[in-house]
PDB file of C-alpha atoms in Angstrom:
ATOM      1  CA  UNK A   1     -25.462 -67.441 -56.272  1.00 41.00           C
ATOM      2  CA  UNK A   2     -23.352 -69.475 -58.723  1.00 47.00           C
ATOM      3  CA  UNK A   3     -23.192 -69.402 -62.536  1.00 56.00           C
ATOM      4  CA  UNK A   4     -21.339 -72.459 -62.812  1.00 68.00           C
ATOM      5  CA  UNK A   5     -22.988 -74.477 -65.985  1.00 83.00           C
ATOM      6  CA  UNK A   6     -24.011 -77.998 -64.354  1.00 78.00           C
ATOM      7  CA  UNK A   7     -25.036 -81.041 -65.973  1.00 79.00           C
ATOM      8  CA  UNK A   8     -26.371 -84.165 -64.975  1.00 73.00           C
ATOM      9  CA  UNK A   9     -23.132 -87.392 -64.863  1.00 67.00           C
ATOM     10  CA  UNK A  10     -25.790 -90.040 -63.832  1.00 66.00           C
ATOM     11  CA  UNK A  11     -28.388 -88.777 -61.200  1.00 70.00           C
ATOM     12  CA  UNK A  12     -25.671 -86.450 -59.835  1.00 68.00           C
ATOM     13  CA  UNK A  13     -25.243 -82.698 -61.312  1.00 72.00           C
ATOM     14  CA  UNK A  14     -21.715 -81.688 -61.772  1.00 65.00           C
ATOM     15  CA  UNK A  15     -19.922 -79.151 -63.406  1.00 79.00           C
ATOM     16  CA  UNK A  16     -20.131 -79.197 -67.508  1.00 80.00           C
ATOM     17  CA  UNK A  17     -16.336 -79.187 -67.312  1.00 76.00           C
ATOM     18  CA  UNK A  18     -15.914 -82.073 -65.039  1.00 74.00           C
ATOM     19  CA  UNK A  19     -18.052 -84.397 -66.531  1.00 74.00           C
ATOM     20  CA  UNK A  20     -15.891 -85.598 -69.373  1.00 80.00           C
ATOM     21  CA  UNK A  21     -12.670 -86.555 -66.655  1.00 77.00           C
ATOM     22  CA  UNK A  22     -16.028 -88.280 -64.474  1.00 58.00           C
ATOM     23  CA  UNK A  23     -16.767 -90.770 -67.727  1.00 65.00           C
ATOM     24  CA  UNK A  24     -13.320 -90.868 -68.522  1.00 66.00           C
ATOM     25  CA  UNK A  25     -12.473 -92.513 -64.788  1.00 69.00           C
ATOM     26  CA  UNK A  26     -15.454 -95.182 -65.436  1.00 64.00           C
ATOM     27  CA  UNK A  27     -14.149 -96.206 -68.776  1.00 66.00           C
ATOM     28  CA  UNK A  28     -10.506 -96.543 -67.395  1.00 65.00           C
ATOM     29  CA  UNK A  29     -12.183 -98.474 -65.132  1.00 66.00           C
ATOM     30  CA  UNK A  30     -14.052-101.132 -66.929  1.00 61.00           C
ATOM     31  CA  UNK A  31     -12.107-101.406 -69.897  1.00 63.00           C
ATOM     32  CA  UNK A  32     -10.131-104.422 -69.347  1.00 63.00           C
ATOM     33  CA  UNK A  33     -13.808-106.254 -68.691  1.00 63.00           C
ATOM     34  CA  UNK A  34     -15.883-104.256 -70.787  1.00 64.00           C
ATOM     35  CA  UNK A  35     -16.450-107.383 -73.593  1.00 66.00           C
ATOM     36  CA  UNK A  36     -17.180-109.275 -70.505  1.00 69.00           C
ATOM     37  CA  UNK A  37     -19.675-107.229 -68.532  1.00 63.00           C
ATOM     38  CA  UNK A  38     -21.278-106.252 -72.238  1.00 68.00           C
ATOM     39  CA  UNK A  39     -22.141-110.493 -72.429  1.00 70.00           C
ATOM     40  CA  UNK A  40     -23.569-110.469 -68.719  1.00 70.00           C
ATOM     41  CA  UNK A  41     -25.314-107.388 -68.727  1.00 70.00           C
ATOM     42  CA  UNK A  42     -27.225-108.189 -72.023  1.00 71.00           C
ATOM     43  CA  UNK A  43     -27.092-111.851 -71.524  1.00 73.00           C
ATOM     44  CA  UNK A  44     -25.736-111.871 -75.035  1.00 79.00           C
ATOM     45  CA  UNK A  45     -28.235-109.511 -77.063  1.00 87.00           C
ATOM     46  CA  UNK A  46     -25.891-106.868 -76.983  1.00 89.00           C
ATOM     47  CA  UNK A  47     -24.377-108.760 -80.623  1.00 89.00           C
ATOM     48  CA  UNK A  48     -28.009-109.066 -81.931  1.00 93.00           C
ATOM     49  CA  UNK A  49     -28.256-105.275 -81.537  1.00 93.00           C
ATOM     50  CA  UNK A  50     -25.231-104.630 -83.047  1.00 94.00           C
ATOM     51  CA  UNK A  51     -25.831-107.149 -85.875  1.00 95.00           C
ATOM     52  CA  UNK A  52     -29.206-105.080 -86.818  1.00 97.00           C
ATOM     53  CA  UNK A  53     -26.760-101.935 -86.746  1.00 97.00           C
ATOM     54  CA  UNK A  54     -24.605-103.256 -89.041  1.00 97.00           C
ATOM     55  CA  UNK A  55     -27.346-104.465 -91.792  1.00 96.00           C
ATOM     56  CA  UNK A  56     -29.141-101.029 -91.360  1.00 97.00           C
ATOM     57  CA  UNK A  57     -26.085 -99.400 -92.088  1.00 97.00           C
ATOM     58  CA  UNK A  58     -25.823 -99.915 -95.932  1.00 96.00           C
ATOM     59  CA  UNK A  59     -22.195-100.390 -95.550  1.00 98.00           C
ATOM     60  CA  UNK A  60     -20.351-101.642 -98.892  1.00 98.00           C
ATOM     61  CA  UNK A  61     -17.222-102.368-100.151  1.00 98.00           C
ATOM     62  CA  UNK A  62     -14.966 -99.593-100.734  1.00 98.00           C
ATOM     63  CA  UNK A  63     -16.630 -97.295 -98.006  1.00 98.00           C
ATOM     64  CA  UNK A  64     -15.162 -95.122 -95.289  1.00 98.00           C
ATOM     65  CA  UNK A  65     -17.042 -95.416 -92.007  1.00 98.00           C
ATOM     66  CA  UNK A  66     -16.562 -94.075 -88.524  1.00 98.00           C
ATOM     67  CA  UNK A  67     -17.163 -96.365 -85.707  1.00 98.00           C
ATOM     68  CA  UNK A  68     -17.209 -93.297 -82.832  1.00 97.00           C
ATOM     69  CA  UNK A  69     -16.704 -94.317 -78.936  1.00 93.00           C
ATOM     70  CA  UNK A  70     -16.067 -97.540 -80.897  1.00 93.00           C
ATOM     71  CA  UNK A  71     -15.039 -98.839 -77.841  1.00 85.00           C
ATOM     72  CA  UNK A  72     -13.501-102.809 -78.035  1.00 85.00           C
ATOM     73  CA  UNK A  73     -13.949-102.511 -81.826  1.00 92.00           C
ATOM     74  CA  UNK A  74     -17.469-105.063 -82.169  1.00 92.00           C
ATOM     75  CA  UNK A  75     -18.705-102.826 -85.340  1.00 96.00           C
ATOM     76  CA  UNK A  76     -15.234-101.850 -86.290  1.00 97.00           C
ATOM     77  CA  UNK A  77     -14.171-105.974 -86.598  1.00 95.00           C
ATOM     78  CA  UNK A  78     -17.502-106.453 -89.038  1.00 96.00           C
ATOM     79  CA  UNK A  79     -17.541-103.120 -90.972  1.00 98.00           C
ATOM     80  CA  UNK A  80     -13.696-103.987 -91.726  1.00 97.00           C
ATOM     81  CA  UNK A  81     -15.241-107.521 -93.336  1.00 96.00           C
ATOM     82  CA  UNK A  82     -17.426-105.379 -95.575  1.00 97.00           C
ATOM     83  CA  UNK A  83     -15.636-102.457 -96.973  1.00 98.00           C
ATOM     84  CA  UNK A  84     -12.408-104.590 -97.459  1.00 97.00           C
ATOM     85  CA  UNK A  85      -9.414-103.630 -99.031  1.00 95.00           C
ATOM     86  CA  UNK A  86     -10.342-100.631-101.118  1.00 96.00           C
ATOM     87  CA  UNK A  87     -12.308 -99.097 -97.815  1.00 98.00           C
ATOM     88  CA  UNK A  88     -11.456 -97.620 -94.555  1.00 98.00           C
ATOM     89  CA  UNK A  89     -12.575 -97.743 -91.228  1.00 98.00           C
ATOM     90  CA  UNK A  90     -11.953 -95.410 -88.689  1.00 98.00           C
ATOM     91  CA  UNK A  91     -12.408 -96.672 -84.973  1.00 97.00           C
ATOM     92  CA  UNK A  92     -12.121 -93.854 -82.928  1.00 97.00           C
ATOM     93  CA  UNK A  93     -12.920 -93.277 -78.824  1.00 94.00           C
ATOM     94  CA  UNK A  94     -12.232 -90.212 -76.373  1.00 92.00           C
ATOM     95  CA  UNK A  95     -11.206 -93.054 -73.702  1.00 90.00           C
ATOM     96  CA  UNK A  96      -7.176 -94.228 -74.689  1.00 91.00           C
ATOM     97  CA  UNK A  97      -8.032 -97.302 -72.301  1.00 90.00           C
ATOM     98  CA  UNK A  98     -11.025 -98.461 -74.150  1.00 89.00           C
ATOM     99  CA  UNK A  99      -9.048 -97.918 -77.600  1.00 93.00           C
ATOM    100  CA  UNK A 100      -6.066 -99.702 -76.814  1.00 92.00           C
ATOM    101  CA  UNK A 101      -8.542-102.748 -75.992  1.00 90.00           C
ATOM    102  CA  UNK A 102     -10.147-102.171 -78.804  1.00 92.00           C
ATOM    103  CA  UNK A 103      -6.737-101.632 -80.725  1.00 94.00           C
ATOM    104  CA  UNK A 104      -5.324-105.142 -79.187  1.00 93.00           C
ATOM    105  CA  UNK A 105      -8.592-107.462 -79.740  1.00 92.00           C
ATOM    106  CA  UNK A 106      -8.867-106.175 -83.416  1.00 94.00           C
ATOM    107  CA  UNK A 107      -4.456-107.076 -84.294  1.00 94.00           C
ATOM    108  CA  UNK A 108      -4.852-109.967 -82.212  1.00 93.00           C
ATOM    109  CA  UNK A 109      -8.070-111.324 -84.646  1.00 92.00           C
ATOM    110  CA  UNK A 110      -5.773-110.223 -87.534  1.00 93.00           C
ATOM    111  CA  UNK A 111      -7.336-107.229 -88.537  1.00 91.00           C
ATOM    112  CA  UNK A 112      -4.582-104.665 -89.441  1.00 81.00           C
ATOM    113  CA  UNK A 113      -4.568-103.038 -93.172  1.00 90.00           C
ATOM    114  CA  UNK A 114      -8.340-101.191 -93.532  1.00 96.00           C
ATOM    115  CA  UNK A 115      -8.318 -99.613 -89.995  1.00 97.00           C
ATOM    116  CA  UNK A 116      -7.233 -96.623 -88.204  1.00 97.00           C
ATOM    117  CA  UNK A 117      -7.352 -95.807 -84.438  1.00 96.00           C
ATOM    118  CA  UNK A 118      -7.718 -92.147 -83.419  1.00 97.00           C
ATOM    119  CA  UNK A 119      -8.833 -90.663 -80.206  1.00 96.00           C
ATOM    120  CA  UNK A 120     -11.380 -88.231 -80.542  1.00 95.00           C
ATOM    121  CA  UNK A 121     -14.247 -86.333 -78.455  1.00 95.00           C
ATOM    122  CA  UNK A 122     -17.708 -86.592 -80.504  1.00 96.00           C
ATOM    123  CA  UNK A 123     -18.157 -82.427 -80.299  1.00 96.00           C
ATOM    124  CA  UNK A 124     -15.074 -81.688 -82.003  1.00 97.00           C
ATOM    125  CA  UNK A 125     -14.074 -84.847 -84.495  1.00 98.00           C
ATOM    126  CA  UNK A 126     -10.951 -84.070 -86.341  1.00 98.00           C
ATOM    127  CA  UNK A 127     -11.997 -84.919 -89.451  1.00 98.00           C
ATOM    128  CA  UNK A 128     -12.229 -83.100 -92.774  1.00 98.00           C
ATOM    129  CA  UNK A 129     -16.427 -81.996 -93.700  1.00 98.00           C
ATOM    130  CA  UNK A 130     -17.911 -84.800 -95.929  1.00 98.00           C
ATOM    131  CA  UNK A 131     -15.393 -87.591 -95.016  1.00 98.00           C
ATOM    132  CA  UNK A 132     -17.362 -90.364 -94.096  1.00 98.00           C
ATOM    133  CA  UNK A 133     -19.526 -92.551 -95.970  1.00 98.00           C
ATOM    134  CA  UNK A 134     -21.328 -94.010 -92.177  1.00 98.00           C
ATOM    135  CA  UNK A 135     -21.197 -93.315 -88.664  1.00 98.00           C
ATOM    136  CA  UNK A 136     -21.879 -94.957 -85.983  1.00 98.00           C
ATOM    137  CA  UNK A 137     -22.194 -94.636 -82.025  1.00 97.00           C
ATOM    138  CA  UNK A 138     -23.351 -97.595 -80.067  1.00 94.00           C
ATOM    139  CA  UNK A 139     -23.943 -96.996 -76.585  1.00 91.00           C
ATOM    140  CA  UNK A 140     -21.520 -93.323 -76.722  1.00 92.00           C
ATOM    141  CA  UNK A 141     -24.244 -90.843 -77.269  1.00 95.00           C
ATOM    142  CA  UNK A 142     -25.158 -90.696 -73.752  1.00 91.00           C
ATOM    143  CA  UNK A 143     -21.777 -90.224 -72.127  1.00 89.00           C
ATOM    144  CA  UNK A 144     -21.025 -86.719 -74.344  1.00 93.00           C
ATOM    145  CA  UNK A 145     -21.499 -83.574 -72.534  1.00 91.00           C
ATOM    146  CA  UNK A 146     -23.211 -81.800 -74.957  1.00 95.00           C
ATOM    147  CA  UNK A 147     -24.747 -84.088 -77.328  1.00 96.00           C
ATOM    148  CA  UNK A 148     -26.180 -81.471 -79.854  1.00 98.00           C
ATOM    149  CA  UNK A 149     -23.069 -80.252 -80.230  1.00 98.00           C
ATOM    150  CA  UNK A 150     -21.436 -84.037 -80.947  1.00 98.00           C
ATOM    151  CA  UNK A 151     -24.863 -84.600 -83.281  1.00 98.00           C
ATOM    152  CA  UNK A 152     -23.716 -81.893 -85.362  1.00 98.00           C
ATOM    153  CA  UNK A 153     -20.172 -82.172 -85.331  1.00 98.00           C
ATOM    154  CA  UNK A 154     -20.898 -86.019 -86.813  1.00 98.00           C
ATOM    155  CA  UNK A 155     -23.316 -84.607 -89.561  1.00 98.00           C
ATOM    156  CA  UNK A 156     -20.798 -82.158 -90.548  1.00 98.00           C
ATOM    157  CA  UNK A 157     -18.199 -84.771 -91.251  1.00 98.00           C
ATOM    158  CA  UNK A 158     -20.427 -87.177 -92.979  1.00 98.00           C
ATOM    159  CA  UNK A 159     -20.813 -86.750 -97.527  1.00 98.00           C
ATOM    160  CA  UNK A 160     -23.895 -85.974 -98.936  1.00 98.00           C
ATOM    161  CA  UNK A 161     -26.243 -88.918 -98.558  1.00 97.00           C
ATOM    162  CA  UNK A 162     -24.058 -90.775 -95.867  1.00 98.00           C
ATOM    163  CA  UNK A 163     -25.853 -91.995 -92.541  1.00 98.00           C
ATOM    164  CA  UNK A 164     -25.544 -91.716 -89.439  1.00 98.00           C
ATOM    165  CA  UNK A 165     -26.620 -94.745 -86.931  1.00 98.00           C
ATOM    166  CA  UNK A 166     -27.153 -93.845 -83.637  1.00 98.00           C
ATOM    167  CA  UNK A 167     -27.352 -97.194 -81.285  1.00 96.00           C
ATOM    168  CA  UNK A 168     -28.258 -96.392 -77.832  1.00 94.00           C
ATOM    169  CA  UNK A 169     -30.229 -97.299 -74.751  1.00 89.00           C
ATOM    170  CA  UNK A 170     -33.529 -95.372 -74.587  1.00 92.00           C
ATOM    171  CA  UNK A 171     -36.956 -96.006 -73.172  1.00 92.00           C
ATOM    172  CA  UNK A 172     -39.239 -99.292 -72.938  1.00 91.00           C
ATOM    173  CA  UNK A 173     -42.390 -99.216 -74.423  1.00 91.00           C
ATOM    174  CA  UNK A 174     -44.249-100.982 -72.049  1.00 88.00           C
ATOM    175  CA  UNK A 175     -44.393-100.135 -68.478  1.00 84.00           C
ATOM    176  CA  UNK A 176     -44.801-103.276 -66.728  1.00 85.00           C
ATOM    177  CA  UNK A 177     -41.149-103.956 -68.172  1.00 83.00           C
ATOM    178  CA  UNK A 178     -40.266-100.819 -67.867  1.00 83.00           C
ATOM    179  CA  UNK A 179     -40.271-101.293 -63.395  1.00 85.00           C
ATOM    180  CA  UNK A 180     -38.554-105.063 -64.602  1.00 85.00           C
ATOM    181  CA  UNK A 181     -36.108-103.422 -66.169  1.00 82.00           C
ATOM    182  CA  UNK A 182     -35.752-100.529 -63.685  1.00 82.00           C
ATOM    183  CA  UNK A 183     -35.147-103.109 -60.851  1.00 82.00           C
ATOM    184  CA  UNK A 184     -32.344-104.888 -62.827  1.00 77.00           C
ATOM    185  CA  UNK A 185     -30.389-101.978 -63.892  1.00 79.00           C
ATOM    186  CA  UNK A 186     -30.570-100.755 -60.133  1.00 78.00           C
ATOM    187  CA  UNK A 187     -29.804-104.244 -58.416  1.00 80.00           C
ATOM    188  CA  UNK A 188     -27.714-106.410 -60.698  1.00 77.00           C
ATOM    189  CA  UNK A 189     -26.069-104.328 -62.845  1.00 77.00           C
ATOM    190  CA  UNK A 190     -24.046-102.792 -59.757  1.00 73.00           C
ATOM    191  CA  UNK A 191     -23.532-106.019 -58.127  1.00 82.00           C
ATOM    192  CA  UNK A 192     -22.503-107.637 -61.629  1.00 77.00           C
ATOM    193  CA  UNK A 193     -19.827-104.493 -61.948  1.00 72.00           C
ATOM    194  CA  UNK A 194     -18.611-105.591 -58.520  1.00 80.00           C
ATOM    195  CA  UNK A 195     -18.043-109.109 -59.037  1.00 79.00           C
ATOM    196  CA  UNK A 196     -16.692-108.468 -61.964  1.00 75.00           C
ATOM    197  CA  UNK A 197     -14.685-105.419 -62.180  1.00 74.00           C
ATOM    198  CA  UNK A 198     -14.318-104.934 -58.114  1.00 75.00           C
ATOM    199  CA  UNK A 199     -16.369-101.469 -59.088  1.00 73.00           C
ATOM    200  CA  UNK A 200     -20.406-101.635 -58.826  1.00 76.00           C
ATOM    201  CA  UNK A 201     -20.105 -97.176 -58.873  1.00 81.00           C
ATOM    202  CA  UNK A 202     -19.063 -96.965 -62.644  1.00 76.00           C
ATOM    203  CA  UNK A 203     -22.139 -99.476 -63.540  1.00 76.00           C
ATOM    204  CA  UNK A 204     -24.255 -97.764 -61.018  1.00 82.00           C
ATOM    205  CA  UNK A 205     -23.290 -94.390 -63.264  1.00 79.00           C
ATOM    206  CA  UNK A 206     -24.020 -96.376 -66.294  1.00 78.00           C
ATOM    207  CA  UNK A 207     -27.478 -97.530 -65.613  1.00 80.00           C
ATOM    208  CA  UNK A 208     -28.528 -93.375 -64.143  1.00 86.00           C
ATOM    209  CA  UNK A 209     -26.928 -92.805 -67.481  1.00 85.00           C
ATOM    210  CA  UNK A 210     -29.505 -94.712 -69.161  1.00 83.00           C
ATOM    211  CA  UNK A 211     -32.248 -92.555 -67.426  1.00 84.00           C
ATOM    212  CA  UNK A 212     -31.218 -89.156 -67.907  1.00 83.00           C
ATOM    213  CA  UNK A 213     -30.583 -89.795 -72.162  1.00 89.00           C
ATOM    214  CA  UNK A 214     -32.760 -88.000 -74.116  1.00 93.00           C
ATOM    215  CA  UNK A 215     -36.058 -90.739 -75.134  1.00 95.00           C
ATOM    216  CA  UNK A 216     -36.431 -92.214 -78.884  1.00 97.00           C
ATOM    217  CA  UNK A 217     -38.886 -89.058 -79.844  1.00 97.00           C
ATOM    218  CA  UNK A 218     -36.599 -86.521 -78.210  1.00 97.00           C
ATOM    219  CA  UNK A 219     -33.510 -87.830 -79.582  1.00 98.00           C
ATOM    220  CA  UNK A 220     -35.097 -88.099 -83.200  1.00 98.00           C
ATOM    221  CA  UNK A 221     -35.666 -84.333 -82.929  1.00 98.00           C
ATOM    222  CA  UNK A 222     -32.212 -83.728 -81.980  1.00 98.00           C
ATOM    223  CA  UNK A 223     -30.788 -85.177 -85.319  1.00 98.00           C
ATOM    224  CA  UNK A 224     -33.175 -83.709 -87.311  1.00 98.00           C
ATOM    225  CA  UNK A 225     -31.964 -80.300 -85.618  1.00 98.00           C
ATOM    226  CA  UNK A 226     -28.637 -81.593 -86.089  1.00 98.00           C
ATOM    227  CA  UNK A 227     -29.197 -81.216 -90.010  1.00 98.00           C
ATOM    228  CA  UNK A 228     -30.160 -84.393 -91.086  1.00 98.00           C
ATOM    229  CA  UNK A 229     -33.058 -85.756 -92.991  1.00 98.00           C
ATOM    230  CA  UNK A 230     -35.486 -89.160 -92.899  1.00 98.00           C
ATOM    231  CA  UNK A 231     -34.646 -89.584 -89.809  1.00 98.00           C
ATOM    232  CA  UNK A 232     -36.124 -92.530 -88.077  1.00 98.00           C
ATOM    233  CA  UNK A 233     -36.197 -95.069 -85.330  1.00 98.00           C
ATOM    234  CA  UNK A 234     -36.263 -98.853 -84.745  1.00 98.00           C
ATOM    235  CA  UNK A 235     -37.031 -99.812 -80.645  1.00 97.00           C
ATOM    236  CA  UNK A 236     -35.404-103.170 -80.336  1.00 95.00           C
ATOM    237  CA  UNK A 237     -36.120-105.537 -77.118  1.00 92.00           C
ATOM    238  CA  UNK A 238     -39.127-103.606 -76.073  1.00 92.00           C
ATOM    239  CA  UNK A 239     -37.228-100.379 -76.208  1.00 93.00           C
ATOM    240  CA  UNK A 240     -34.774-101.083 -73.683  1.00 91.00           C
ATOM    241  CA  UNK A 241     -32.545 -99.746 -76.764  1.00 93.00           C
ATOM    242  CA  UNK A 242     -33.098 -97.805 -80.163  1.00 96.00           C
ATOM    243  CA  UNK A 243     -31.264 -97.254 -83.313  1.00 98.00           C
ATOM    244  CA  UNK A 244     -31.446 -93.858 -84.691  1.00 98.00           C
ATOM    245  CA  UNK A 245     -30.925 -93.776 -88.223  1.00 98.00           C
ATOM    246  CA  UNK A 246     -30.575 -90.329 -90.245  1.00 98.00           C
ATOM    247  CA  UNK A 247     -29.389 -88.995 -93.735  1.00 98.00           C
ATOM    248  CA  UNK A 248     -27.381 -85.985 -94.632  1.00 98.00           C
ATOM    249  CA  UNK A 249     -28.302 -84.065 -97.618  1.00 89.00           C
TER     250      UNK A 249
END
């Protein structure tokens, strides 16, 4: 019998080893359409979300914040804005496609002097303890392998009385939506992906993704096991997504 440590990329179980080159190939994938599929698959309420996240956030001028599996830079362009010339932010993703998008969009806006791009996995950040003034992860926290592990390695880097922001898909509230919402994710999401990207398997991956992350209660335990303190949550659309907000002291 095998001792092989499995975990779960989507419905499918797969070696713990394997899964990070697994995400990695659907984030090569879609990253050229990502902003794209983000507006179709949310119809739009993807920037409402992130708006929230932003406010929440306390950024403030002269800050240094994190904007982890930043992705196409959405939080990175508006926490630039805000912490201006005397701040930093850091976008950072494990995926070199999704940066260099990200990277591209942001010098082709004109945003240049306040930001750096590194790539980084969540479980090991290369970052000095007590750098950060905010994190954030929007819709990253359920494509880590071990998400303790990248809970902890984000509170370590964080200064006393920084936040972290954890935006993320999680579980409706009601269950009549709930079997709605289970029917979309299953039907059009794939045959958006297709259309769009010529790849329905990546956002088939992305909505069993969505299933197997830890729910709003379970994940609020996490940080708090994590290290960090007041931690609460805020369901937005019905649950269909949370933001996770918690304080390190």
């Amino acid at each position: 019998m095998s001792n092989e440590k499995t975990t779960h990329f989507g419905f499918k179980n797969v070696p713990v080893e394997q899964k990070q080159k697994y995400v990695g190939e659907v984030f090569h994938s879609v990253a050229a359409k990502y902003d794209i599929m983000n507006d179709l698959m949310s119809m739009g309420i993807h920037r409402l979300w992130k708006r929230y996240t932003i406010e929440m956030s306390g950024a403030r001028p002269g800050q240094s914040i994190l904007d982890l599996a930043g992705g196409t830079g959405d939080l990175t362009m508006k926490f630039s804005r805000i912490v201006g010339d005397e701040g930093q932010v850091v976008l950072s993703d494990i995926n070199s496609s999704m940066l260099n998008v990200g990277r591209d969009k942001l010098l082709d806006h004109g945003y240049a002097g306040n930001i750096e791009y590194v790539q980084a996995n969540a479980e090991c950040l290369p970052f000095a303890d007590n750098t950060f003034d905010c994190i954030t992860i929007a819709f990253g926290l359920r494509n880590v392998t071990d998400k303790q592990k990248a809970l902890e390695s984000m509170t370590r880097v964080l200064k006393p009385g920084g936040r972290l922001m954890v935006l993320e898909f999680s579980k409706p509230t009601n269950p009549g939506f709930e079997k709605v919402y289970d029917r979309y994710s299953f039907s059009v999401l794939p045959m958006l992906g297709k259309l769009v990207t010529n790849d329905s398997e990546s956002y088939r991956y992305l909505a069993e993704s969505i299933r197997m992350h830890p729910d709003q209660k379970t994940l609020k335990h996490m940080m708090r096991k994590a290290g960090l303190d007041r931690v609460d949550y805020h369901n937005l659309t019905g649950g269909v997504v949370a933001l996770h907000r918690g304080f390190k002291y």
